[in-house]
mmCIF file of C-alpha atoms in Angstrom:
data_model
loop_
_atom_site.group_PDB
_atom_site.id
_atom_site.type_symbol
_atom_site.label_atom_id
_atom_site.label_comp_id
_atom_site.label_asym_id
_atom_site.label_seq_id
_atom_site.Cartn_x
_atom_site.Cartn_y
_atom_site.Cartn_z
ATOM 1 C CA MET A 1 40.745 30.974 -13.939
ATOM 2 C CA SER A 2 40.684 31.234 -10.285
ATOM 3 C CA GLU A 3 41.370 28.595 -7.723
ATOM 4 C CA LYS A 4 37.981 28.919 -6.607
ATOM 5 C CA GLN A 5 36.429 28.477 -9.993
ATOM 6 C CA THR A 6 38.596 25.553 -10.637
ATOM 7 C CA LYS A 7 37.253 23.817 -7.436
ATOM 8 C CA TYR A 8 33.631 24.316 -7.873
ATOM 9 C CA GLN A 9 34.086 23.187 -11.896
ATOM 10 C CA GLU A 10 36.205 20.112 -10.580
ATOM 11 C CA LEU A 11 33.261 19.221 -8.107
ATOM 12 C CA ALA A 12 30.638 19.507 -11.143
ATOM 13 C CA GLU A 13 32.758 17.130 -13.251
ATOM 14 C CA LYS A 14 33.175 14.581 -10.468
ATOM 15 C CA ILE A 15 29.298 14.775 -9.936
ATOM 16 C CA ALA A 16 28.585 14.558 -13.482
ATOM 17 C CA ALA A 17 31.067 11.610 -13.852
ATOM 18 C CA LEU A 18 28.928 9.603 -11.149
ATOM 19 C CA ILE A 19 25.635 10.421 -13.223
ATOM 20 C CA SER A 20 27.405 9.099 -16.515
ATOM 21 C CA GLU A 21 28.708 5.927 -14.788
ATOM 22 C CA GLU A 22 24.982 5.390 -13.367
ATOM 23 C CA HIS A 23 26.212 5.742 -9.598
ATOM 24 C CA LEU A 24 23.747 8.483 -9.765
ATOM 25 C CA GLN A 25 20.805 7.857 -11.451
ATOM 26 C CA PRO A 26 17.647 9.848 -12.833
ATOM 27 C CA GLY A 27 15.365 10.544 -10.052
ATOM 28 C CA ASP A 28 17.738 9.960 -7.370
ATOM 29 C CA ARG A 29 18.263 13.036 -4.776
ATOM 30 C CA LEU A 30 21.264 14.707 -4.949
ATOM 31 C CA TYR A 31 23.721 14.768 -1.811
ATOM 32 C CA SER A 32 22.883 17.963 0.425
ATOM 33 C CA GLU A 33 25.222 20.962 0.590
ATOM 34 C CA ASN A 34 26.215 20.184 3.839
ATOM 35 C CA GLU A 35 26.976 16.383 2.932
ATOM 36 C CA LEU A 36 29.033 17.615 -0.309
ATOM 37 C CA CYS A 37 31.032 20.043 1.748
ATOM 38 C CA ASP A 38 31.987 17.291 4.011
ATOM 39 C CA MET A 39 32.894 14.997 1.142
ATOM 40 C CA PHE A 40 34.932 17.049 -0.357
ATOM 41 C CA SER A 41 36.184 19.443 2.106
ATOM 42 C CA LEU A 42 34.866 22.476 0.257
ATOM 43 C CA SER A 43 32.920 25.634 1.112
ATOM 44 C CA ARG A 44 29.090 26.092 0.647
ATOM 45 C CA GLN A 45 29.847 28.730 -1.521
ATOM 46 C CA THR A 46 31.657 26.251 -3.845
ATOM 47 C CA VAL A 47 29.249 23.565 -3.734
ATOM 48 C CA ARG A 48 26.478 25.832 -4.728
ATOM 49 C CA ARG A 49 28.285 27.101 -7.560
ATOM 50 C CA ALA A 50 28.949 23.434 -8.601
ATOM 51 C CA VAL A 51 25.500 22.510 -8.169
ATOM 52 C CA ARG A 52 24.308 25.529 -10.375
ATOM 53 C CA ILE A 53 26.568 24.174 -13.179
ATOM 54 C CA LEU A 54 24.775 20.950 -13.048
ATOM 55 C CA GLU A 55 21.546 22.608 -13.418
ATOM 56 C CA GLU A 56 22.420 24.838 -16.097
ATOM 57 C CA GLU A 57 23.647 21.637 -18.137
ATOM 58 C CA GLY A 58 20.526 19.912 -17.367
ATOM 59 C CA LEU A 59 22.015 17.187 -15.274
ATOM 60 C CA ALA A 60 20.205 18.169 -11.898
ATOM 61 C CA THR A 61 16.869 19.954 -11.299
ATOM 62 C CA ARG A 62 16.001 21.738 -7.843
ATOM 63 C CA VAL A 63 12.439 21.082 -6.272
ATOM 64 C CA ARG A 64 11.811 23.788 -3.852
ATOM 65 C CA GLY A 65 11.220 22.319 -0.203
ATOM 66 C CA SER A 66 12.463 19.103 -1.313
ATOM 67 C CA GLY A 67 15.897 19.163 -2.726
ATOM 68 C CA THR A 68 17.884 18.493 -5.603
ATOM 69 C CA TYR A 69 17.486 15.722 -8.002
ATOM 70 C CA ILE A 70 19.304 14.059 -10.772
ATOM 71 C CA ALA A 71 17.418 15.037 -14.008
ATOM 72 C CA GLU A 72 16.221 12.864 -16.939
ATOM 73 C CA PRO A 73 17.799 13.832 -20.212
ATOM 74 C CA ARG A 74 16.449 17.140 -21.764
ATOM 75 C CA GLU A 75 15.423 15.291 -24.741
ATOM 76 C CA ASP A 76 13.261 12.898 -22.966
ATOM 77 C CA LEU A 77 11.625 15.662 -20.965
ATOM 78 C CA SER A 78 10.450 17.671 -24.144
ATOM 79 C CA ARG A 79 8.591 14.623 -25.164
ATOM 80 C CA ARG A 80 6.721 13.951 -22.246
ATOM 81 C CA SER A 81 3.299 15.010 -20.988
ATOM 82 C CA GLY A 82 2.827 16.746 -17.844
ATOM 83 C CA ARG A 83 -0.156 14.886 -17.020
ATOM 84 C CA ILE A 84 0.021 11.623 -14.548
ATOM 85 C CA ALA A 85 -3.347 9.380 -14.935
ATOM 86 C CA VAL A 86 -4.307 8.145 -11.441
ATOM 87 C CA VAL A 87 -7.137 5.253 -11.902
ATOM 88 C CA SER A 88 -8.746 4.116 -8.442
ATOM 89 C CA THR A 89 -11.491 2.002 -7.655
ATOM 90 C CA TYR A 90 -13.800 4.117 -5.201
ATOM 91 C CA VAL A 91 -14.074 7.793 -4.863
ATOM 92 C CA ASP A 92 -15.724 7.427 -1.424
ATOM 93 C CA SER A 93 -13.287 4.825 -0.205
ATOM 94 C CA TYR A 94 -12.472 6.177 3.553
ATOM 95 C CA ILE A 95 -8.630 5.736 3.001
ATOM 96 C CA PHE A 96 -8.445 7.001 -0.814
ATOM 97 C CA PRO A 97 -8.456 10.892 -0.135
ATOM 98 C CA ARG A 98 -5.523 10.556 2.091
ATOM 99 C CA ILE A 99 -3.809 8.498 -0.393
ATOM 100 C CA ILE A 100 -4.415 10.863 -3.235
ATOM 101 C CA GLN A 101 -3.428 13.339 -1.190
ATOM 102 C CA GLY A 102 0.340 11.780 -0.987
ATOM 103 C CA MET A 103 0.138 11.264 -4.641
ATOM 104 C CA GLU A 104 -0.803 14.865 -5.380
ATOM 105 C CA SER A 105 1.431 16.445 -3.067
ATOM 106 C CA GLU A 106 4.656 14.735 -4.562
ATOM 107 C CA LEU A 107 3.537 15.045 -8.258
ATOM 108 C CA SER A 108 2.966 18.602 -8.197
ATOM 109 C CA GLY A 109 6.115 19.317 -6.359
ATOM 110 C CA HIS A 110 7.838 17.995 -9.460
ATOM 111 C CA GLY A 111 5.631 19.943 -12.062
ATOM 112 C CA TYR A 112 2.849 17.350 -12.928
ATOM 113 C CA SER A 113 -0.557 17.556 -12.968
ATOM 114 C CA VAL A 114 -2.982 14.576 -11.860
ATOM 115 C CA GLN A 115 -6.015 13.339 -14.046
ATOM 116 C CA ILE A 116 -7.924 11.007 -11.772
ATOM 117 C CA SER A 117 -10.726 8.273 -12.930
ATOM 118 C CA PHE A 118 -12.533 5.931 -11.125
ATOM 119 C CA THR A 119 -13.730 2.543 -11.989
ATOM 120 C CA GLY A 120 -16.387 1.893 -9.289
ATOM 121 C CA ASN A 121 -14.473 -1.528 -9.084
ATOM 122 C CA ARG A 122 -16.115 -2.708 -12.223
ATOM 123 C CA LEU A 123 -14.403 -4.172 -15.110
ATOM 124 C CA ASP A 124 -16.546 -2.541 -17.879
ATOM 125 C CA LYS A 125 -15.598 0.857 -16.460
ATOM 126 C CA GLU A 126 -12.038 0.258 -15.965
ATOM 127 C CA LYS A 127 -12.187 -0.952 -19.785
ATOM 128 C CA LEU A 128 -13.415 2.276 -20.831
ATOM 129 C CA VAL A 129 -10.774 4.401 -18.358
ATOM 130 C CA LEU A 130 -8.060 2.412 -20.215
ATOM 131 C CA GLU A 131 -9.380 3.170 -23.614
ATOM 132 C CA ASP A 132 -9.559 6.726 -23.033
ATOM 133 C CA ILE A 133 -6.084 6.795 -21.970
ATOM 134 C CA LEU A 134 -4.857 4.980 -24.883
ATOM 135 C CA GLU A 135 -6.624 7.016 -27.170
ATOM 136 C CA GLY A 136 -5.690 10.463 -25.506
ATOM 137 C CA ASN A 137 -2.988 12.941 -26.069
ATOM 138 C CA GLY A 138 -0.761 10.817 -24.031
ATOM 139 C CA VAL A 139 0.344 10.822 -20.304
ATOM 140 C CA ALA A 140 3.837 10.863 -18.779
ATOM 141 C CA GLY A 141 2.703 8.024 -16.525
ATOM 142 C CA ILE A 142 -0.080 6.044 -15.126
ATOM 143 C CA ILE A 143 -0.670 4.854 -11.360
ATOM 144 C CA VAL A 144 -3.621 2.081 -10.955
ATOM 145 C CA GLU A 145 -5.391 0.682 -8.682
ATOM 146 C CA ALA A 146 -6.357 -2.836 -9.823
ATOM 147 C CA THR A 147 -9.996 -3.625 -10.221
ATOM 148 C CA LYS A 148 -11.307 -6.915 -8.881
ATOM 149 C CA SER A 149 -7.708 -8.163 -8.738
ATOM 150 C CA GLY A 150 -8.562 -11.454 -7.389
ATOM 151 C CA LEU A 151 -10.591 -12.504 -10.374
ATOM 152 C CA PRO A 152 -9.687 -12.906 -14.019
ATOM 153 C CA ASN A 153 -9.483 -9.838 -15.709
ATOM 154 C CA PRO A 154 -10.460 -9.412 -19.518
ATOM 155 C CA ASN A 155 -8.582 -5.900 -19.556
ATOM 156 C CA LEU A 156 -5.077 -7.255 -19.083
ATOM 157 C CA ASP A 157 -4.449 -6.932 -23.161
ATOM 158 C CA LEU A 158 -5.280 -2.901 -22.631
ATOM 159 C CA TYR A 159 -2.556 -2.965 -19.935
ATOM 160 C CA ARG A 160 -0.094 -4.703 -22.296
ATOM 161 C CA ARG A 161 -0.862 -2.295 -24.913
ATOM 162 C CA ILE A 162 0.194 0.315 -22.240
ATOM 163 C CA GLN A 163 3.371 -1.529 -21.628
ATOM 164 C CA GLU A 164 4.119 -1.751 -25.327
ATOM 165 C CA ARG A 165 3.831 2.031 -25.895
ATOM 166 C CA LYS A 166 6.498 2.166 -22.916
ATOM 167 C CA ILE A 167 4.126 4.513 -20.962
ATOM 168 C CA PRO A 168 5.590 4.079 -17.294
ATOM 169 C CA MET A 169 2.855 2.454 -14.976
ATOM 170 C CA ILE A 170 2.732 1.491 -11.197
ATOM 171 C CA PHE A 171 -0.027 -0.152 -9.389
ATOM 172 C CA PHE A 172 -0.839 0.793 -5.502
ATOM 173 C CA ASN A 173 -2.973 -0.963 -3.159
ATOM 174 C CA ALA A 174 -3.941 -3.944 -5.454
ATOM 175 C CA PHE A 175 -2.022 -5.451 -8.531
ATOM 176 C CA TYR A 176 -2.601 -8.207 -11.032
ATOM 177 C CA PRO A 177 -0.055 -10.745 -10.785
ATOM 178 C CA GLU A 178 -0.162 -11.766 -14.545
ATOM 179 C CA LEU A 179 1.355 -8.481 -15.415
ATOM 180 C CA GLU A 180 4.729 -7.896 -15.005
ATOM 181 C CA ALA A 181 4.529 -4.420 -13.468
ATOM 182 C CA PRO A 182 5.748 -2.862 -10.300
ATOM 183 C CA HIS A 183 3.360 -1.863 -7.448
ATOM 184 C CA VAL A 184 3.321 -0.198 -4.197
ATOM 185 C CA ALA A 185 1.227 -1.543 -1.443
ATOM 186 C CA LEU A 186 0.885 -2.660 2.215
ATOM 187 C CA ASN A 187 2.307 -6.175 3.020
ATOM 188 C CA ASP A 188 -0.984 -7.485 3.286
ATOM 189 C CA GLU A 189 -0.030 -11.208 4.093
ATOM 190 C CA ARG A 190 2.349 -9.710 6.754
ATOM 191 C CA ALA A 191 -0.409 -7.581 8.093
ATOM 192 C CA ALA A 192 -2.921 -10.438 8.316
ATOM 193 C CA TYR A 193 -0.219 -12.548 9.830
ATOM 194 C CA LYS A 194 0.676 -10.001 12.712
ATOM 195 C CA ALA A 195 -3.150 -9.754 13.372
ATOM 196 C CA VAL A 196 -3.999 -13.375 13.854
ATOM 197 C CA LYS A 197 -0.679 -13.908 15.845
ATOM 198 C CA TYR A 198 -1.751 -10.957 17.965
ATOM 199 C CA LEU A 199 -5.010 -12.801 18.470
ATOM 200 C CA THR A 200 -3.173 -16.178 19.329
ATOM 201 C CA GLY A 201 -0.893 -14.481 21.565
ATOM 202 C CA ARG A 202 -3.974 -13.280 23.460
ATOM 203 C CA GLY A 203 -5.034 -16.863 24.111
ATOM 204 C CA HIS A 204 -7.398 -17.461 21.273
ATOM 205 C CA ARG A 205 -7.804 -20.703 19.568
ATOM 206 C CA GLN A 206 -11.088 -20.502 17.779
ATOM 207 C CA ILE A 207 -10.325 -17.753 15.153
ATOM 208 C CA GLY A 208 -12.441 -17.072 12.199
ATOM 209 C CA ALA A 209 -12.125 -14.563 9.290
ATOM 210 C CA ILE A 210 -14.169 -12.062 7.300
ATOM 211 C CA LEU A 211 -12.209 -11.653 3.871
ATOM 212 C CA LYS A 212 -12.790 -10.006 0.471
ATOM 213 C CA LEU A 213 -13.407 -12.419 -2.308
ATOM 214 C CA ASP A 214 -12.899 -10.404 -5.504
ATOM 215 C CA ASP A 215 -9.552 -8.819 -5.095
ATOM 216 C CA GLY A 216 -5.892 -9.855 -4.520
ATOM 217 C CA GLN A 217 -5.596 -8.391 -1.039
ATOM 218 C CA GLY A 218 -8.330 -10.794 0.279
ATOM 219 C CA ARG A 219 -6.385 -13.706 -1.190
ATOM 220 C CA LEU A 220 -2.925 -12.416 0.335
ATOM 221 C CA ARG A 221 -4.589 -11.720 3.919
ATOM 222 C CA TYR A 222 -6.141 -15.483 3.786
ATOM 223 C CA LEU A 223 -2.538 -16.316 3.196
ATOM 224 C CA GLY A 224 -1.372 -14.608 6.264
ATOM 225 C CA TYR A 225 -4.068 -16.081 8.269
ATOM 226 C CA LEU A 226 -3.347 -19.638 7.143
ATOM 227 C CA LYS A 227 0.255 -19.061 8.260
ATOM 228 C CA ALA A 228 -0.512 -17.740 11.802
ATOM 229 C CA MET A 229 -2.784 -20.400 12.344
ATOM 230 C CA GLU A 230 -0.477 -23.057 11.399
ATOM 231 C CA GLU A 231 2.407 -21.428 13.329
ATOM 232 C CA ALA A 232 0.115 -21.562 16.398
ATOM 233 C CA ASN A 233 -0.826 -25.448 15.424
ATOM 234 C CA LEU A 234 -4.501 -24.109 14.842
ATOM 235 C CA PRO A 235 -6.812 -25.795 12.521
ATOM 236 C CA ALA A 236 -7.783 -23.046 9.827
ATOM 237 C CA GLU A 237 -11.448 -24.823 9.247
ATOM 238 C CA ASP A 238 -13.117 -23.487 6.012
ATOM 239 C CA ALA A 239 -16.365 -23.214 8.263
ATOM 240 C CA ARG A 240 -14.855 -20.324 10.021
ATOM 241 C CA ILE A 241 -14.100 -18.218 7.016
ATOM 242 C CA VAL A 242 -16.939 -15.891 5.408
ATOM 243 C CA TRP A 243 -15.992 -14.460 1.765
ATOM 244 C CA LEU A 244 -17.625 -11.096 0.803
ATOM 245 C CA ASP A 245 -17.681 -9.811 -2.554
ATOM 246 C CA SER A 246 -17.273 -5.836 -3.399
ATOM 247 C CA TYR A 247 -21.143 -5.474 -3.254
ATOM 248 C CA GLU A 248 -21.450 -7.217 0.027
ATOM 249 C CA MET A 249 -18.570 -5.551 1.523
ATOM 250 C CA GLN A 250 -20.805 -2.062 1.425
ATOM 251 C CA GLN A 251 -23.718 -3.609 3.761
ATOM 252 C CA ILE A 252 -22.663 -6.863 5.460
ATOM 253 C CA SER A 253 -25.983 -7.009 6.966
ATOM 254 C CA LEU A 254 -27.287 -8.800 4.057
ATOM 255 C CA CYS A 255 -24.733 -11.801 4.965
ATOM 256 C CA ALA A 256 -25.854 -11.769 8.809
ATOM 257 C CA ASP A 257 -27.209 -15.181 8.662
ATOM 258 C CA ARG A 258 -23.916 -16.505 6.954
ATOM 259 C CA PHE A 259 -22.058 -15.072 9.754
ATOM 260 C CA TRP A 260 -23.931 -16.870 12.763
ATOM 261 C CA ASN A 261 -23.979 -20.135 10.963
ATOM 262 C CA ARG A 262 -20.139 -20.011 10.280
ATOM 263 C CA LEU A 263 -18.515 -17.793 13.215
ATOM 264 C CA GLU A 264 -20.729 -18.678 16.179
ATOM 265 C CA SER A 265 -18.318 -21.024 17.862
ATOM 266 C CA CYS A 266 -15.351 -18.412 17.467
ATOM 267 C CA THR A 267 -13.903 -16.598 20.136
ATOM 268 C CA ALA A 268 -12.123 -13.928 17.691
ATOM 269 C CA LEU A 269 -12.502 -12.726 14.342
ATOM 270 C CA PHE A 270 -10.049 -11.232 11.726
ATOM 271 C CA CYS A 271 -11.773 -8.686 9.736
ATOM 272 C CA TYR A 272 -10.435 -7.884 6.105
ATOM 273 C CA ASN A 273 -10.730 -3.978 7.074
ATOM 274 C CA ASP A 274 -12.229 -1.292 9.408
ATOM 275 C CA GLN A 275 -15.299 -1.024 7.233
ATOM 276 C CA VAL A 276 -16.313 -4.663 7.674
ATOM 277 C CA ALA A 277 -15.116 -4.391 11.489
ATOM 278 C CA PHE A 278 -17.292 -1.523 11.936
ATOM 279 C CA GLN A 279 -20.437 -3.113 10.487
ATOM 280 C CA LEU A 280 -19.636 -6.324 12.096
ATOM 281 C CA ILE A 281 -19.539 -4.784 15.662
ATOM 282 C CA GLN A 282 -22.823 -3.043 15.080
ATOM 283 C CA LEU A 283 -24.558 -6.284 13.895
ATOM 284 C CA LEU A 284 -23.029 -8.330 17.116
ATOM 285 C CA THR A 285 -24.317 -5.662 19.369
ATOM 286 C CA GLU A 286 -27.858 -5.999 17.958
ATOM 287 C CA ARG A 287 -27.732 -9.586 18.610
ATOM 288 C CA GLY A 288 -26.677 -9.287 21.990
ATOM 289 C CA ILE A 289 -23.034 -10.424 21.577
ATOM 290 C CA ARG A 290 -20.728 -8.327 23.546
ATOM 291 C CA VAL A 291 -17.238 -7.226 22.039
ATOM 292 C CA PRO A 292 -14.742 -8.068 23.286
ATOM 293 C CA GLU A 293 -16.317 -10.037 26.195
ATOM 294 C CA ASP A 294 -17.818 -12.699 24.028
ATOM 295 C CA VAL A 295 -15.850 -12.208 20.787
ATOM 296 C CA SER A 296 -12.917 -10.189 19.971
ATOM 297 C CA VAL A 297 -12.397 -8.164 16.875
ATOM 298 C CA ILE A 298 -9.384 -7.124 14.984
ATOM 299 C CA SER A 299 -8.961 -5.582 11.499
ATOM 300 C CA ILE A 300 -6.676 -3.812 9.015
ATOM 301 C CA ASP A 301 -6.465 0.233 8.086
ATOM 302 C CA ASP A 302 -6.655 2.100 11.432
ATOM 303 C CA SER A 303 -8.980 4.379 10.290
ATOM 304 C CA ASP A 304 -11.323 7.035 11.595
ATOM 305 C CA LEU A 305 -13.974 4.026 11.645
ATOM 306 C CA ALA A 306 -11.719 2.326 14.290
ATOM 307 C CA ARG A 307 -11.518 4.979 16.475
ATOM 308 C CA LEU A 308 -15.410 5.865 15.953
ATOM 309 C CA SER A 309 -16.803 2.597 16.541
ATOM 310 C CA GLN A 310 -18.883 2.057 19.568
ATOM 311 C CA VAL A 311 -16.342 -0.410 20.557
ATOM 312 C CA PRO A 312 -12.964 1.080 19.265
ATOM 313 C CA ILE A 313 -11.130 -1.313 17.185
ATOM 314 C CA THR A 314 -7.696 -2.983 17.582
ATOM 315 C CA SER A 315 -6.399 -2.428 14.006
ATOM 316 C CA LEU A 316 -3.333 -2.509 12.012
ATOM 317 C CA PRO A 317 -2.431 0.944 9.950
ATOM 318 C CA HIS A 318 -2.696 1.448 6.496
ATOM 319 C CA PRO A 319 0.093 3.576 5.332
ATOM 320 C CA LYS A 320 -2.255 6.209 3.181
ATOM 321 C CA GLU A 321 -0.574 9.265 2.626
ATOM 322 C CA ARG A 322 3.048 7.545 2.725
ATOM 323 C CA LEU A 323 1.785 4.875 0.364
ATOM 324 C CA GLY A 324 0.471 7.576 -2.111
ATOM 325 C CA ALA A 325 3.761 9.611 -1.810
ATOM 326 C CA LYS A 326 6.088 6.569 -2.393
ATOM 327 C CA THR A 327 3.890 5.454 -5.303
ATOM 328 C CA ALA A 328 4.201 8.647 -6.904
ATOM 329 C CA GLN A 329 8.112 8.588 -6.068
ATOM 330 C CA GLN A 330 8.502 5.283 -7.467
ATOM 331 C CA LEU A 331 6.588 6.297 -11.101
ATOM 332 C CA LEU A 332 8.713 9.561 -11.240
ATOM 333 C CA SER A 333 11.692 7.218 -10.854
ATOM 334 C CA MET A 334 10.360 4.945 -13.693
ATOM 335 C CA ILE A 335 9.849 8.355 -15.827
ATOM 336 C CA ARG A 336 13.281 9.168 -15.494
ATOM 337 C CA GLY A 337 14.461 5.996 -16.503
ATOM 338 C CA ARG A 338 15.076 3.626 -13.577
ATOM 339 C CA SER A 339 13.411 0.175 -14.020
ATOM 340 C CA LYS A 340 14.984 -1.779 -11.093
ATOM 341 C CA ASP A 341 13.826 -1.933 -7.194
ATOM 342 C CA ILE A 342 10.321 -0.222 -8.057
ATOM 343 C CA THR A 343 7.860 -2.247 -6.146
ATOM 344 C CA TYR A 344 7.888 -1.604 -2.775
ATOM 345 C CA GLU A 345 5.797 -3.127 0.166
ATOM 346 C CA PHE A 346 4.947 -1.349 3.650
ATOM 347 C CA GLU A 347 5.256 -3.029 6.934
ATOM 348 C CA THR A 348 2.609 -2.337 9.701
ATOM 349 C CA ARG A 349 2.198 -3.067 13.305
ATOM 350 C CA VAL A 350 -1.098 -3.559 15.889
ATOM 351 C CA VAL A 351 -2.488 -0.693 17.438
ATOM 352 C CA GLU A 352 -4.383 -1.785 20.385
ATOM 353 C CA ARG A 353 -7.854 -0.497 21.246
ATOM 354 C CA SER A 354 -10.808 -1.860 23.262
ATOM 355 C CA SER A 355 -11.875 -4.923 20.803
ATOM 356 C CA VAL A 356 -9.759 -7.474 21.694
ATOM 357 C CA THR A 357 -9.365 -9.143 25.196
ATOM 358 C CA ASP A 358 -7.509 -12.019 26.553
ATOM 359 C CA ARG A 359 -8.915 -15.614 26.343
ATOM 360 C CA PRO A 360 -7.211 -17.252 29.602
ATOM 361 C CA ALA A 361 -10.429 -19.061 30.872
ATOM 362 C CA GLU A 362 -10.147 -21.200 27.588
ATOM 363 C CA ASN A 363 -6.513 -22.041 28.138
ATOM 364 C CA GLU A 364 -6.963 -22.939 31.704
ATOM 365 C CA ARG A 365 -10.192 -25.284 30.691
ATOM 366 C CA GLU A 366 -7.678 -27.066 28.108
ATOM 367 C CA MET A 367 -4.900 -27.234 31.106
ATOM 368 C CA ASN A 368 -7.482 -28.706 33.543
ATOM 369 C CA GLY A 369 -8.806 -31.279 30.884
ATOM 370 C CA GLN A 370 -5.252 -32.272 30.052
ATOM 371 C CA GLU A 371 -4.606 -32.618 33.700
ATOM 372 C CA HIS A 372 -7.830 -34.914 34.456
ATOM 373 C CA ARG A 373 -6.989 -36.939 31.425
ATOM 374 C CA GLU A 374 -3.358 -37.814 33.033
ATOM 375 C CA VAL A 375 -4.833 -38.472 36.364
ATOM 376 C CA SER A 376 -7.351 -40.809 34.648
#
């Protein structure tokens, strides 16, 4: 046996030991060739031969264009289906195509096909989809966008049956807090907090909100709104909050009277998403209310709607493709046996456009009023 063979075999044994001691776990990306060369002072050829041994022994798997990953045991792989079930609410959602693109790219790169179903954000449809998955030939894992996650759900027992069968399952965008299941999402509370804090930083004091009633994201964004208002010592008045359900979200003109009654005194409005903001600006314009001169508007998603609106909308980006890819990556880690640190939430930032302006006159009026009271 040559000295060169001894070196690459020793390296393969060292990496195998890291795997057996769980310092490297299924789904982890193996150090690159350059990193291994530097770590062990070995040639690239020696490193490549060591990695090849790991692949032959089923300890590692190479993914073209991505890298080499620690593999799950072969006996587990042989029992798994090659399909991932993806359950989403809407097929025509303006952010969904880019989310699914991120999922498909990641999953196909690891040899999985994707089976997509849509619930239409209806609990009865969700029930049928889950029953079909449970009665089918089996899937390697499930990626789910929760249906009406802000309301009590009669389908939680079906989800628990999936968990009892130990089918890896992860939620994206929205999730059910009643279930002990991981999720990947935008940090909705923080996103709303940043949006409203941006408005208070531009001098606005009378800030209203239009939020979604029947999903958990609406609740979390309301919490962010409350936190930012409290931090600015501003009252969060119920009279300045409009709650919309899934049906009303599609056509907010049906709620126009409610908007005027509740939001007339506001100088700025925080909208649940770009879809709401886009429609709202149309309604305001038709009523002769100027954006941003009369009322400023901010929202979440930073979608094409924000750019194409007659007044380009200041918005906070949704991670879209990155969220899809991250959800797939986390599910793959679950399939390979990992159970910790699966939940992941993205941070975001404000992208400024034309729909928000400063409110200095309001602050000047407050200061002048205070000076007058002190003189009196």
